[in-house]
Amino acid sequence: MFVAYTATFISFLTVTHYHMPFKDFQGILDDGTYRLGILASAASINYFKFSPDAVLRQIYQKLLRPYVKEHPLTDFDGLKKLCTEKKYAYITMDVAYRHIVTKLPCETVHVPNAYFGMLIATTLRKNHPFRRVFDLRVCELLAAGIVQRIEENAVPRKMTENIEDQDTGATLEETFIIFLILIIGVCISVLILFIEIVTLKL
């Protein structure tokens, strides 16, 4: 029990815990005190404007549209605002963030559930004669790991480590089962000892 307590106490002291004011898009709407930035004239703003999700449309109407002239021209400027302005959040692509995060003068935290996927595709006309060749080459690049290698070369490991989930401390809920097993073991031991004492006296 002492070892389990010590491990929990050490992890509490050494691991940085971030208390997030919100964890998703609904949370930033409910909070109401944060400004939200996005790259000016970015295609991703249309994901909010024309989204089938009512929450994303509300974010566009309340947090993005009123400040359309104040959106930064580059992702670096937008992310740098996180270091200079309080109550400010910024939306950017994961790849862009991984390139810029190490150049920022402060630490940033990504919101775990405030994201959406974007698809990038190459369009070809129907029945294009080179379509199957193109599909084959793309599959070969994926199977050979070339696409992954290009991404690793473009985004070094040092950058990707900065966006990993930093909340790795052991909480009381996570260690509860260990304490429960220890307490049950102590109770059983005391009960067996009591039974032995009673048996010897008889």
Short mmCIF file of C-alpha atoms in Angstrom, two decimals:
data_model
loop_
_atom_site.label_atom_id
_atom_site.label_comp_id
_atom_site.label_asym_id
_atom_site.label_seq_id
_atom_site.Cartn_x
_atom_site.Cartn_y
_atom_site.Cartn_z
CA MET A 1 0.00 0.00 0.00
CA PHE A 2 2.89 2.34 0.82
CA VAL A 3 4.51 1.65 -2.58
CA ALA A 4 1.23 2.32 -4.42
CA TYR A 5 0.72 5.55 -2.47
CA THR A 6 4.30 6.67 -3.13
CA ALA A 7 3.99 5.99 -6.88
CA THR A 8 0.74 7.97 -7.06
CA PHE A 9 2.22 10.85 -5.06
CA ILE A 10 5.36 11.00 -7.22
CA SER A 11 3.35 10.97 -10.46
CA PHE A 12 1.13 13.76 -9.08
CA LEU A 13 4.19 15.91 -8.36
CA THR A 14 6.13 15.24 -11.55
CA VAL A 15 3.42 15.14 -14.22
CA THR A 16 1.89 18.41 -15.38
CA HIS A 17 -1.90 18.38 -15.18
CA TYR A 18 -3.83 20.83 -17.34
CA HIS A 19 -7.27 21.84 -16.17
CA MET A 20 -9.06 22.44 -19.43
CA PRO A 21 -11.87 25.02 -19.42
CA PHE A 22 -13.52 23.00 -22.19
CA LYS A 23 -12.87 19.72 -23.98
CA ASP A 24 -14.95 19.98 -27.15
CA PHE A 25 -16.74 22.43 -29.41
CA GLN A 26 -19.87 22.37 -27.25
CA GLY A 27 -17.73 23.29 -24.27
CA ILE A 28 -16.32 26.43 -25.87
CA LEU A 29 -19.86 27.51 -26.72
CA ASP A 30 -21.07 26.89 -23.17
CA ASP A 31 -18.05 28.71 -21.70
CA GLY A 32 -18.69 31.84 -23.75
CA THR A 33 -15.53 33.67 -22.63
CA TYR A 34 -13.07 32.43 -25.24
CA ARG A 35 -12.36 33.91 -28.64
CA LEU A 36 -11.76 31.47 -31.46
CA GLY A 37 -9.31 32.09 -34.29
CA ILE A 38 -8.86 30.41 -37.63
CA LEU A 39 -6.72 31.08 -40.68
CA ALA A 40 -8.17 33.92 -42.76
CA SER A 41 -9.80 32.73 -45.99
CA ALA A 42 -9.11 29.10 -45.03
CA ALA A 43 -11.23 26.39 -46.61
CA SER A 44 -11.77 24.87 -43.16
CA ILE A 45 -14.01 27.77 -42.19
CA ASN A 46 -16.60 26.34 -44.58
CA TYR A 47 -16.66 23.18 -42.45
CA PHE A 48 -18.25 25.31 -39.76
CA LYS A 49 -20.39 27.43 -42.05
CA PHE A 50 -21.99 24.55 -43.96
CA SER A 51 -21.64 21.77 -41.39
CA PRO A 52 -24.62 19.45 -40.79
CA ASP A 53 -23.71 19.64 -37.09
CA ALA A 54 -25.68 22.39 -35.37
CA VAL A 55 -22.88 23.00 -32.84
CA LEU A 56 -20.32 23.77 -35.55
CA ARG A 57 -22.77 26.11 -37.27
CA GLN A 58 -23.31 27.96 -33.98
CA ILE A 59 -19.56 28.32 -33.57
CA TYR A 60 -19.38 29.90 -37.00
CA GLN A 61 -22.21 32.31 -36.23
CA LYS A 62 -21.06 33.29 -32.72
CA LEU A 63 -17.27 32.92 -32.68
CA LEU A 64 -15.96 33.05 -36.26
CA ARG A 65 -18.22 35.25 -38.37
CA PRO A 66 -18.19 38.36 -36.11
CA TYR A 67 -14.36 38.45 -36.15
CA VAL A 68 -13.79 37.57 -39.80
CA LYS A 69 -11.56 40.63 -40.34
CA GLU A 70 -9.40 39.80 -37.32
CA HIS A 71 -8.42 36.26 -38.29
CA PRO A 72 -4.63 35.86 -38.73
CA LEU A 73 -3.06 35.59 -42.17
CA THR A 74 -0.71 32.73 -41.18
CA ASP A 75 -0.95 29.81 -38.79
CA PHE A 76 2.19 31.00 -37.02
CA ASP A 77 0.56 34.34 -36.20
CA GLY A 78 -2.56 32.57 -35.02
CA LEU A 79 -0.70 30.14 -32.77
CA LYS A 80 1.51 32.93 -31.43
CA LYS A 81 -1.64 34.70 -30.25
CA LEU A 82 -2.10 31.83 -27.82
CA CYS A 83 0.99 33.10 -26.00
CA THR A 84 -0.02 36.76 -25.91
CA GLU A 85 -3.80 36.74 -25.51
CA LYS A 86 -5.79 35.24 -22.68
CA LYS A 87 -9.01 33.37 -23.38
CA TYR A 88 -8.00 32.64 -26.96
CA ALA A 89 -8.18 29.36 -28.88
CA TYR A 90 -6.99 28.66 -32.40
CA ILE A 91 -8.00 26.07 -35.00
CA THR A 92 -5.41 24.74 -37.41
CA MET A 93 -4.48 21.59 -39.28
CA ASP A 94 -2.52 19.01 -37.32
CA VAL A 95 0.35 19.03 -39.82
CA ALA A 96 0.74 22.81 -39.61
CA TYR A 97 0.63 22.69 -35.82
CA ARG A 98 3.37 20.07 -35.64
CA HIS A 99 5.64 22.24 -37.77
CA ILE A 100 5.08 25.40 -35.75
CA VAL A 101 4.72 24.20 -32.14
CA THR A 102 8.48 24.06 -31.42
CA LYS A 103 8.91 27.68 -32.57
CA LEU A 104 6.36 29.11 -30.16
CA PRO A 105 7.59 31.05 -27.10
CA CYS A 106 5.10 29.25 -24.80
CA GLU A 107 3.59 25.84 -24.24
CA THR A 108 0.29 25.01 -25.88
CA VAL A 109 -2.24 22.27 -25.22
CA HIS A 110 -4.49 20.72 -27.84
CA VAL A 111 -8.14 20.27 -26.94
CA PRO A 112 -8.77 16.51 -27.07
CA ASN A 113 -12.27 16.36 -28.55
CA ALA A 114 -12.44 19.59 -30.55
CA TYR A 115 -11.47 18.39 -34.00
CA PHE A 116 -12.91 17.17 -37.29
CA GLY A 117 -11.47 15.16 -40.15
CA MET A 118 -10.70 16.64 -43.55
CA LEU A 119 -10.41 14.68 -46.76
CA ILE A 120 -7.99 15.62 -49.53
CA ALA A 121 -8.54 14.06 -52.93
CA THR A 122 -7.36 14.32 -56.51
CA THR A 123 -10.23 14.61 -58.97
CA LEU A 124 -10.25 12.81 -62.32
CA ARG A 125 -12.96 12.71 -64.92
CA LYS A 126 -15.13 9.63 -65.07
CA ASN A 127 -13.60 6.67 -66.98
CA HIS A 128 -10.22 8.39 -67.12
CA PRO A 129 -7.73 6.00 -68.82
CA PHE A 130 -5.06 6.54 -66.15
CA ARG A 131 -7.33 6.22 -63.13
CA ARG A 132 -6.46 2.60 -62.35
CA VAL A 133 -2.76 3.27 -62.84
CA PHE A 134 -2.98 6.21 -60.46
CA ASP A 135 -4.83 4.11 -57.84
CA LEU A 136 -2.25 1.33 -58.18
CA ARG A 137 0.68 3.70 -57.66
CA VAL A 138 -0.92 5.26 -54.60
CA CYS A 139 -1.51 1.82 -53.09
CA GLU A 140 2.09 0.85 -53.80
CA LEU A 141 3.36 4.00 -52.06
CA LEU A 142 1.21 3.26 -49.02
CA ALA A 143 2.18 -0.42 -48.88
CA ALA A 144 5.88 0.34 -49.20
CA GLY A 145 5.72 2.88 -46.36
CA ILE A 146 6.96 5.71 -48.55
CA VAL A 147 4.07 8.00 -47.58
CA GLN A 148 4.80 7.41 -43.90
CA ARG A 149 8.52 8.01 -44.43
CA ILE A 150 7.82 11.32 -46.20
CA GLU A 151 5.64 12.40 -43.27
CA GLU A 152 8.33 11.41 -40.73
CA ASN A 153 10.97 13.35 -42.67
CA ALA A 154 8.71 16.40 -42.91
CA VAL A 155 7.72 16.25 -39.24
CA PRO A 156 10.60 15.09 -37.00
CA ARG A 157 9.90 12.94 -33.96
CA LYS A 158 10.82 15.81 -31.64
CA MET A 159 7.84 17.78 -32.97
CA THR A 160 5.36 14.92 -32.69
CA GLU A 161 6.31 14.29 -29.07
CA ASN A 162 5.06 17.76 -28.14
CA ILE A 163 1.48 17.00 -29.10
CA GLU A 164 1.13 13.73 -27.28
CA ASP A 165 -1.36 13.61 -24.45
CA GLN A 166 0.46 15.01 -21.44
CA ASP A 167 -2.07 13.99 -18.83
CA THR A 168 -0.41 10.69 -17.91
CA GLY A 169 -0.57 10.91 -14.10
CA ALA A 170 -2.19 8.14 -12.11
CA THR A 171 -5.41 9.32 -10.47
CA LEU A 172 -7.19 7.89 -7.44
CA GLU A 173 -9.80 6.32 -9.71
CA GLU A 174 -7.11 4.49 -11.69
CA THR A 175 -5.36 3.14 -8.57
CA PHE A 176 -8.56 2.39 -6.65
CA ILE A 177 -8.57 -1.27 -7.68
CA ILE A 178 -5.02 -1.68 -6.30
CA PHE A 179 -6.00 -0.23 -2.94
CA LEU A 180 -9.18 -2.34 -2.94
CA ILE A 181 -7.21 -5.55 -3.51
CA LEU A 182 -4.75 -4.61 -0.76
CA ILE A 183 -7.55 -3.80 1.71
CA ILE A 184 -9.35 -7.08 0.91
CA GLY A 185 -6.07 -8.95 1.37
CA VAL A 186 -5.48 -7.31 4.77
CA CYS A 187 -9.04 -8.11 5.89
CA ILE A 188 -8.74 -11.74 4.83
CA SER A 189 -5.38 -12.03 6.62
CA VAL A 190 -6.84 -10.59 9.83
CA LEU A 191 -9.83 -12.94 9.56
CA ILE A 192 -7.58 -15.99 9.07
CA LEU A 193 -5.42 -14.89 12.01
CA PHE A 194 -8.51 -14.50 14.19
CA ILE A 195 -9.75 -17.95 13.20
CA GLU A 196 -6.33 -19.49 14.01
CA ILE A 197 -6.25 -17.81 17.42
CA VAL A 198 -9.78 -19.02 18.26
CA THR A 199 -8.93 -22.55 17.04
CA LEU A 200 -5.75 -22.74 19.15
CA LYS A 201 -7.60 -21.57 22.27
CA LEU A 202 -10.21 -24.29 21.78
#
